[in-house]
CSV table of N, CA, C and O in Angstrom, one decimal:
chain,number,residue,atom,x,y,z
D,1,UNK,N,101.2,-45.3,-36.8
D,1,UNK,CA,100.8,-45.4,-38.2
D,1,UNK,C,99.8,-44.3,-38.4
D,1,UNK,O,99.0,-43.9,-37.6
D,2,UNK,N,99.9,-43.8,-39.6
D,2,UNK,CA,99.1,-42.6,-40.0
D,2,UNK,C,98.3,-43.0,-41.2
D,2,UNK,O,98.8,-43.2,-42.3
D,3,UNK,N,96.9,-43.1,-41.1
D,3,UNK,CA,96.1,-43.5,-42.1
D,3,UNK,C,96.2,-42.7,-43.4
D,3,UNK,O,96.2,-43.2,-44.5
D,4,UNK,N,96.3,-41.3,-43.3
D,4,UNK,CA,96.4,-40.5,-44.5
D,4,UNK,C,97.7,-40.9,-45.3
D,4,UNK,O,97.7,-40.9,-46.5
D,5,UNK,N,98.8,-41.2,-44.6
D,5,UNK,CA,100.0,-41.6,-45.2
D,5,UNK,C,99.9,-42.9,-45.9
D,5,UNK,O,100.3,-43.1,-47.1
D,6,UNK,N,99.3,-43.9,-45.2
D,6,UNK,CA,99.0,-45.2,-45.7
D,6,UNK,C,98.2,-45.1,-47.0
D,6,UNK,O,98.5,-45.7,-48.0
D,7,UNK,N,97.1,-44.3,-46.9
D,7,UNK,CA,96.2,-44.2,-48.1
D,7,UNK,C,96.9,-43.6,-49.3
D,7,UNK,O,96.8,-44.0,-50.4
D,8,UNK,N,97.8,-42.6,-49.0
D,8,UNK,CA,98.5,-41.9,-50.1
D,8,UNK,C,99.5,-42.9,-50.7
D,8,UNK,O,99.6,-43.0,-52.0
D,9,UNK,N,100.2,-43.7,-49.9
D,9,UNK,CA,101.2,-44.6,-50.5
D,9,UNK,C,100.4,-45.7,-51.3
D,9,UNK,O,100.9,-46.0,-52.4
D,10,UNK,N,99.4,-46.2,-50.8
D,10,UNK,CA,98.7,-47.3,-51.5
D,10,UNK,C,98.1,-46.8,-52.8
D,10,UNK,O,98.0,-47.5,-53.8
D,11,UNK,N,97.7,-45.5,-52.9
D,11,UNK,CA,97.2,-45.0,-54.1
D,11,UNK,C,98.2,-44.7,-55.2
D,11,UNK,O,97.9,-44.8,-56.3
D,12,UNK,N,99.4,-44.3,-54.7
D,12,UNK,CA,100.4,-43.8,-55.7
D,12,UNK,C,101.7,-44.6,-55.9
D,12,UNK,O,102.5,-44.2,-56.6
D,13,UNK,N,101.7,-45.8,-55.2
D,13,UNK,CA,102.9,-46.6,-55.4
D,13,UNK,C,102.5,-48.0,-55.7
D,13,UNK,O,101.5,-48.5,-55.2
D,14,UNK,N,103.3,-48.7,-56.5
D,14,UNK,CA,103.1,-50.1,-56.9
D,14,UNK,C,103.5,-50.9,-55.7
D,14,UNK,O,104.3,-50.5,-54.8
D,15,UNK,N,103.1,-52.2,-55.7
D,15,UNK,CA,103.5,-53.1,-54.6
D,15,UNK,C,105.0,-53.3,-54.7
D,15,UNK,O,105.7,-53.4,-53.6
D,16,UNK,N,105.6,-53.4,-55.9
D,16,UNK,CA,107.0,-53.6,-56.0
D,16,UNK,C,107.8,-52.4,-55.5
D,16,UNK,O,108.8,-52.6,-54.8
D,17,UNK,N,107.3,-51.2,-55.7
D,17,UNK,CA,108.0,-50.0,-55.2
D,17,UNK,C,107.9,-50.0,-53.7
D,17,UNK,O,108.9,-49.6,-53.1
D,18,UNK,N,106.8,-50.3,-53.2
D,18,UNK,CA,106.7,-50.4,-51.7
D,18,UNK,C,107.6,-51.4,-51.1
D,18,UNK,O,108.3,-51.1,-50.1
D,19,UNK,N,107.7,-52.6,-51.7
D,19,UNK,CA,108.5,-53.6,-51.1
D,19,UNK,C,110.0,-53.2,-51.3
D,19,UNK,O,110.8,-53.5,-50.3
D,20,UNK,N,110.4,-52.6,-52.3
D,20,UNK,CA,111.8,-52.1,-52.5
D,20,UNK,C,112.1,-51.1,-51.5
D,20,UNK,O,113.2,-51.1,-50.9
D,21,UNK,N,111.2,-50.2,-51.2
D,21,UNK,CA,111.4,-49.1,-50.2
D,21,UNK,C,111.6,-49.7,-48.8
D,21,UNK,O,112.5,-49.3,-48.1
D,22,UNK,N,110.7,-50.7,-48.5
D,22,UNK,CA,110.9,-51.4,-47.2
D,22,UNK,C,112.2,-52.0,-47.1
D,22,UNK,O,112.9,-51.9,-46.1
D,23,UNK,N,112.7,-52.6,-48.1
D,23,UNK,CA,114.0,-53.3,-48.1
D,23,UNK,C,115.1,-52.3,-47.9
D,23,UNK,O,116.0,-52.5,-47.1
D,24,UNK,N,115.0,-51.2,-48.6
D,24,UNK,CA,116.1,-50.1,-48.4
D,24,UNK,C,116.1,-49.6,-47.0
D,24,UNK,O,117.1,-49.5,-46.4
D,25,UNK,N,114.9,-49.3,-46.5
D,25,UNK,CA,114.8,-48.8,-45.1
D,25,UNK,C,115.3,-49.8,-44.1
D,25,UNK,O,115.9,-49.4,-43.1
D,26,UNK,N,115.0,-51.1,-44.3
D,26,UNK,CA,115.5,-52.1,-43.4
D,26,UNK,C,117.0,-52.1,-43.4
D,26,UNK,O,117.6,-52.3,-42.3
D,27,UNK,N,117.6,-52.0,-44.6
D,27,UNK,CA,119.0,-52.0,-44.7
D,27,UNK,C,119.6,-50.8,-44.0
D,27,UNK,O,120.6,-50.9,-43.3
D,28,UNK,N,119.0,-49.7,-44.2
D,28,UNK,CA,119.5,-48.4,-43.6
D,28,UNK,C,119.5,-48.5,-42.1
D,28,UNK,O,120.3,-48.1,-41.3
D,29,UNK,N,118.4,-49.2,-41.6
D,29,UNK,CA,118.2,-49.3,-40.1
D,29,UNK,C,119.3,-50.0,-39.4
D,29,UNK,O,119.4,-50.0,-38.2
D,30,UNK,N,120.1,-50.8,-40.2
D,30,UNK,CA,121.2,-51.6,-39.6
D,30,UNK,C,122.5,-50.8,-39.4
D,30,UNK,O,123.4,-51.3,-38.9
D,31,UNK,N,122.5,-49.6,-39.9
D,31,UNK,CA,123.7,-48.7,-39.8
D,31,UNK,C,124.0,-48.4,-38.3
D,31,UNK,O,123.1,-48.0,-37.6
D,32,UNK,N,125.2,-48.7,-37.8
D,32,UNK,CA,125.5,-48.5,-36.4
D,32,UNK,C,125.4,-47.1,-35.9
D,32,UNK,O,125.3,-46.8,-34.7
D,33,UNK,N,125.6,-46.1,-36.8
D,33,UNK,CA,125.7,-44.7,-36.4
D,33,UNK,C,124.3,-44.0,-36.3
D,33,UNK,O,124.3,-42.9,-35.9
D,34,UNK,N,123.2,-44.8,-36.5
D,34,UNK,CA,121.9,-44.1,-36.4
D,34,UNK,C,121.5,-43.8,-34.9
D,34,UNK,O,121.8,-44.6,-34.0
D,35,UNK,N,120.9,-42.7,-34.7
D,35,UNK,CA,120.4,-42.3,-33.4
D,35,UNK,C,119.0,-43.0,-33.2
D,35,UNK,O,118.3,-43.3,-34.2
D,36,UNK,N,118.6,-43.0,-31.9
D,36,UNK,CA,117.3,-43.6,-31.6
D,36,UNK,C,116.2,-42.9,-32.3
D,36,UNK,O,115.3,-43.6,-32.8
D,37,UNK,N,116.2,-41.6,-32.4
D,37,UNK,CA,115.2,-40.8,-33.1
D,37,UNK,C,115.1,-41.2,-34.6
D,37,UNK,O,114.0,-41.3,-35.2
D,38,UNK,N,116.2,-41.4,-35.2
D,38,UNK,CA,116.3,-41.8,-36.6
D,38,UNK,C,115.7,-43.2,-36.8
D,38,UNK,O,115.0,-43.5,-37.7
D,39,UNK,N,116.0,-44.1,-35.9
D,39,UNK,CA,115.5,-45.5,-35.9
D,39,UNK,C,114.0,-45.4,-35.8
D,39,UNK,O,113.2,-46.2,-36.5
D,40,UNK,N,113.5,-44.6,-34.9
D,40,UNK,CA,112.0,-44.5,-34.7
D,40,UNK,C,111.4,-44.0,-36.0
D,40,UNK,O,110.3,-44.5,-36.3
D,41,UNK,N,112.0,-43.0,-36.6
D,41,UNK,CA,111.4,-42.5,-37.9
D,41,UNK,C,111.4,-43.6,-38.9
D,41,UNK,O,110.4,-43.7,-39.6
D,42,UNK,N,112.5,-44.3,-39.1
D,42,UNK,CA,112.5,-45.4,-40.1
D,42,UNK,C,111.5,-46.4,-39.7
D,42,UNK,O,110.8,-46.9,-40.6
D,43,UNK,N,111.3,-46.8,-38.5
D,43,UNK,CA,110.3,-47.7,-38.0
D,43,UNK,C,108.9,-47.3,-38.4
D,43,UNK,O,108.0,-48.1,-38.8
D,44,UNK,N,108.6,-46.0,-38.2
D,44,UNK,CA,107.3,-45.4,-38.5
D,44,UNK,C,107.1,-45.5,-40.0
D,44,UNK,O,106.0,-45.9,-40.5
D,45,UNK,N,108.1,-45.2,-40.8
D,45,UNK,CA,108.0,-45.3,-42.3
D,45,UNK,C,107.7,-46.7,-42.7
D,45,UNK,O,106.8,-47.0,-43.5
D,46,UNK,N,108.4,-47.7,-42.1
D,46,UNK,CA,108.2,-49.1,-42.5
D,46,UNK,C,106.8,-49.5,-42.1
D,46,UNK,O,106.1,-50.2,-42.9
D,47,UNK,N,106.3,-49.1,-41.0
D,47,UNK,CA,105.0,-49.5,-40.5
D,47,UNK,C,103.9,-48.9,-41.5
D,47,UNK,O,103.0,-49.6,-41.9
D,48,UNK,N,104.1,-47.7,-41.9
D,48,UNK,CA,103.1,-47.1,-42.9
D,48,UNK,C,103.2,-47.8,-44.2
D,48,UNK,O,102.2,-48.1,-44.9
D,49,UNK,N,104.4,-48.2,-44.7
D,49,UNK,CA,104.5,-48.9,-45.9
D,49,UNK,C,103.9,-50.3,-45.8
D,49,UNK,O,103.2,-50.7,-46.8
D,50,UNK,N,104.1,-51.0,-44.7
D,50,UNK,CA,103.5,-52.3,-44.6
D,50,UNK,C,102.0,-52.2,-44.5
D,50,UNK,O,101.2,-53.0,-45.0
D,51,UNK,N,101.5,-51.1,-43.8
D,51,UNK,CA,100.0,-50.9,-43.8
D,51,UNK,C,99.5,-50.6,-45.2
D,51,UNK,O,98.4,-51.1,-45.5
D,52,UNK,N,100.2,-49.9,-46.0
D,52,UNK,CA,99.8,-49.6,-47.4
D,52,UNK,C,99.7,-50.9,-48.2
D,52,UNK,O,98.8,-51.1,-49.0
D,53,UNK,N,100.6,-51.8,-47.9
D,53,UNK,CA,100.6,-53.1,-48.6
D,53,UNK,C,99.4,-53.9,-48.2
D,53,UNK,O,98.7,-54.5,-49.1
D,54,UNK,N,99.1,-53.9,-46.9
D,54,UNK,CA,97.9,-54.7,-46.5
D,54,UNK,C,96.6,-54.1,-47.1
D,54,UNK,O,95.7,-54.8,-47.5
D,55,UNK,N,96.5,-52.8,-47.1
D,55,UNK,CA,95.3,-52.1,-47.6
D,55,UNK,C,95.2,-52.4,-49.1
D,55,UNK,O,94.1,-52.7,-49.6
D,56,UNK,N,96.3,-52.3,-49.8
D,56,UNK,CA,96.4,-52.6,-51.2
D,56,UNK,C,95.9,-54.0,-51.5
D,56,UNK,O,95.1,-54.3,-52.5
D,57,UNK,N,96.3,-55.0,-50.7
D,57,UNK,CA,95.9,-56.4,-50.9
D,57,UNK,C,94.4,-56.5,-50.7
D,57,UNK,O,93.7,-57.3,-51.4
D,58,UNK,N,93.8,-55.9,-49.7
D,58,UNK,CA,92.4,-55.9,-49.4
D,58,UNK,C,91.6,-55.4,-50.6
D,58,UNK,O,90.6,-55.9,-51.0
D,59,UNK,N,92.1,-54.2,-51.1
D,59,UNK,CA,91.4,-53.6,-52.3
D,59,UNK,C,91.5,-54.6,-53.5
D,59,UNK,O,90.5,-54.8,-54.2
D,60,UNK,N,92.6,-55.2,-53.7
D,60,UNK,CA,92.8,-56.1,-54.8
D,60,UNK,C,91.9,-57.3,-54.6
D,60,UNK,O,91.4,-58.0,-55.6
D,61,UNK,N,91.5,-57.6,-53.4
D,61,UNK,CA,90.6,-58.7,-53.1
D,61,UNK,C,89.1,-58.3,-53.2
D,61,UNK,O,88.3,-59.2,-53.0
D,62,UNK,N,88.9,-57.1,-53.6
D,62,UNK,CA,87.5,-56.7,-53.9
D,62,UNK,C,86.9,-55.7,-52.9
D,62,UNK,O,85.8,-55.3,-53.1
D,63,UNK,N,87.6,-55.3,-51.9
D,63,UNK,CA,87.1,-54.4,-50.9
D,63,UNK,C,87.2,-53.0,-51.4
D,63,UNK,O,88.1,-52.6,-52.2
D,64,UNK,N,86.3,-52.1,-51.0
D,64,UNK,CA,86.3,-50.7,-51.3
D,64,UNK,C,87.5,-50.1,-50.5
D,64,UNK,O,87.8,-50.6,-49.4
D,65,UNK,N,88.1,-49.0,-51.0
D,65,UNK,CA,89.2,-48.4,-50.3
D,65,UNK,C,88.9,-48.0,-48.9
D,65,UNK,O,89.6,-48.3,-48.0
D,66,UNK,N,87.7,-47.3,-48.7
D,66,UNK,CA,87.3,-46.9,-47.4
D,66,UNK,C,87.2,-48.1,-46.5
D,66,UNK,O,87.6,-48.0,-45.3
D,67,UNK,N,86.5,-49.1,-46.9
D,67,UNK,CA,86.3,-50.3,-46.1
D,67,UNK,C,87.7,-51.0,-45.7
D,67,UNK,O,87.9,-51.4,-44.6
D,68,UNK,N,88.6,-51.0,-46.7
D,68,UNK,CA,89.9,-51.6,-46.5
D,68,UNK,C,90.7,-50.8,-45.5
D,68,UNK,O,91.3,-51.4,-44.6
D,69,UNK,N,90.6,-49.5,-45.6
D,69,UNK,CA,91.3,-48.7,-44.6
D,69,UNK,C,90.7,-48.8,-43.2
D,69,UNK,O,91.5,-49.0,-42.2
D,70,UNK,N,89.4,-48.9,-43.1
D,70,UNK,CA,88.7,-49.1,-41.8
D,70,UNK,C,89.1,-50.4,-41.2
D,70,UNK,O,89.3,-50.5,-40.0
D,71,UNK,N,89.0,-51.5,-42.0
D,71,UNK,CA,89.4,-52.8,-41.6
D,71,UNK,C,90.8,-52.9,-41.1
D,71,UNK,O,91.1,-53.5,-40.0
D,72,UNK,N,91.7,-52.2,-41.8
D,72,UNK,CA,93.1,-52.3,-41.4
D,72,UNK,C,93.3,-51.5,-40.0
D,72,UNK,O,93.9,-52.1,-39.1
D,73,UNK,N,92.7,-50.4,-39.9
D,73,UNK,CA,92.8,-49.6,-38.6
D,73,UNK,C,92.1,-50.4,-37.4
D,73,UNK,O,92.7,-50.4,-36.3
D,74,UNK,N,91.0,-51.0,-37.7
D,74,UNK,CA,90.4,-51.9,-36.6
D,74,UNK,C,91.3,-53.0,-36.2
D,74,UNK,O,91.5,-53.3,-35.0
D,75,UNK,N,92.0,-53.6,-37.2
D,75,UNK,CA,93.0,-54.6,-36.9
D,75,UNK,C,94.1,-54.1,-36.0
D,75,UNK,O,94.6,-54.7,-35.1
D,76,UNK,N,94.6,-52.9,-36.4
D,76,UNK,CA,95.7,-52.3,-35.6
D,76,UNK,C,95.3,-52.0,-34.2
D,76,UNK,O,96.0,-52.3,-33.3
D,77,UNK,N,94.1,-51.3,-34.1
D,77,UNK,CA,93.6,-51.0,-32.8
D,77,UNK,C,93.3,-52.2,-31.9
D,77,UNK,O,93.6,-52.2,-30.7
D,78,UNK,N,92.8,-53.3,-32.6
D,78,UNK,CA,92.6,-54.5,-31.9
D,78,UNK,C,93.9,-55.1,-31.3
D,78,UNK,O,93.9,-55.7,-30.2
D,79,UNK,N,94.9,-55.0,-32.1
D,79,UNK,CA,96.2,-55.6,-31.6
D,79,UNK,C,96.8,-54.7,-30.5
D,79,UNK,O,97.6,-55.3,-29.7
D,80,UNK,N,96.5,-53.5,-30.5
D,80,UNK,CA,97.0,-52.6,-29.4
D,80,UNK,C,96.3,-52.9,-28.1
D,80,UNK,O,96.9,-52.9,-27.0
D,81,UNK,N,95.0,-53.2,-28.2
D,81,UNK,CA,94.2,-53.4,-27.0
D,81,UNK,C,94.5,-54.7,-26.2
D,81,UNK,O,94.2,-54.9,-25.1
D,82,UNK,N,95.2,-55.6,-26.9
D,82,UNK,CA,95.6,-56.9,-26.3
D,82,UNK,C,96.7,-56.7,-25.3
D,82,UNK,O,97.5,-56.3,-24.9
């Protein structure tokens, strides 16, 4: 996950647009002809989009953007440490 990408997406895309993009990428990922590298790229894109949704939700809940991004990354890092 890349925080600058997540921040850019959450600033410039609506929740509906993000959800539609995730849906399209998930559909594409089921194509049997995809190479492992292509699947990895799609997975990274989906992860960033999901991260943007989470940050967007925290901001909608009243959190400042900086705090929402930091909270999200702490959550991600915490899940990696387990």
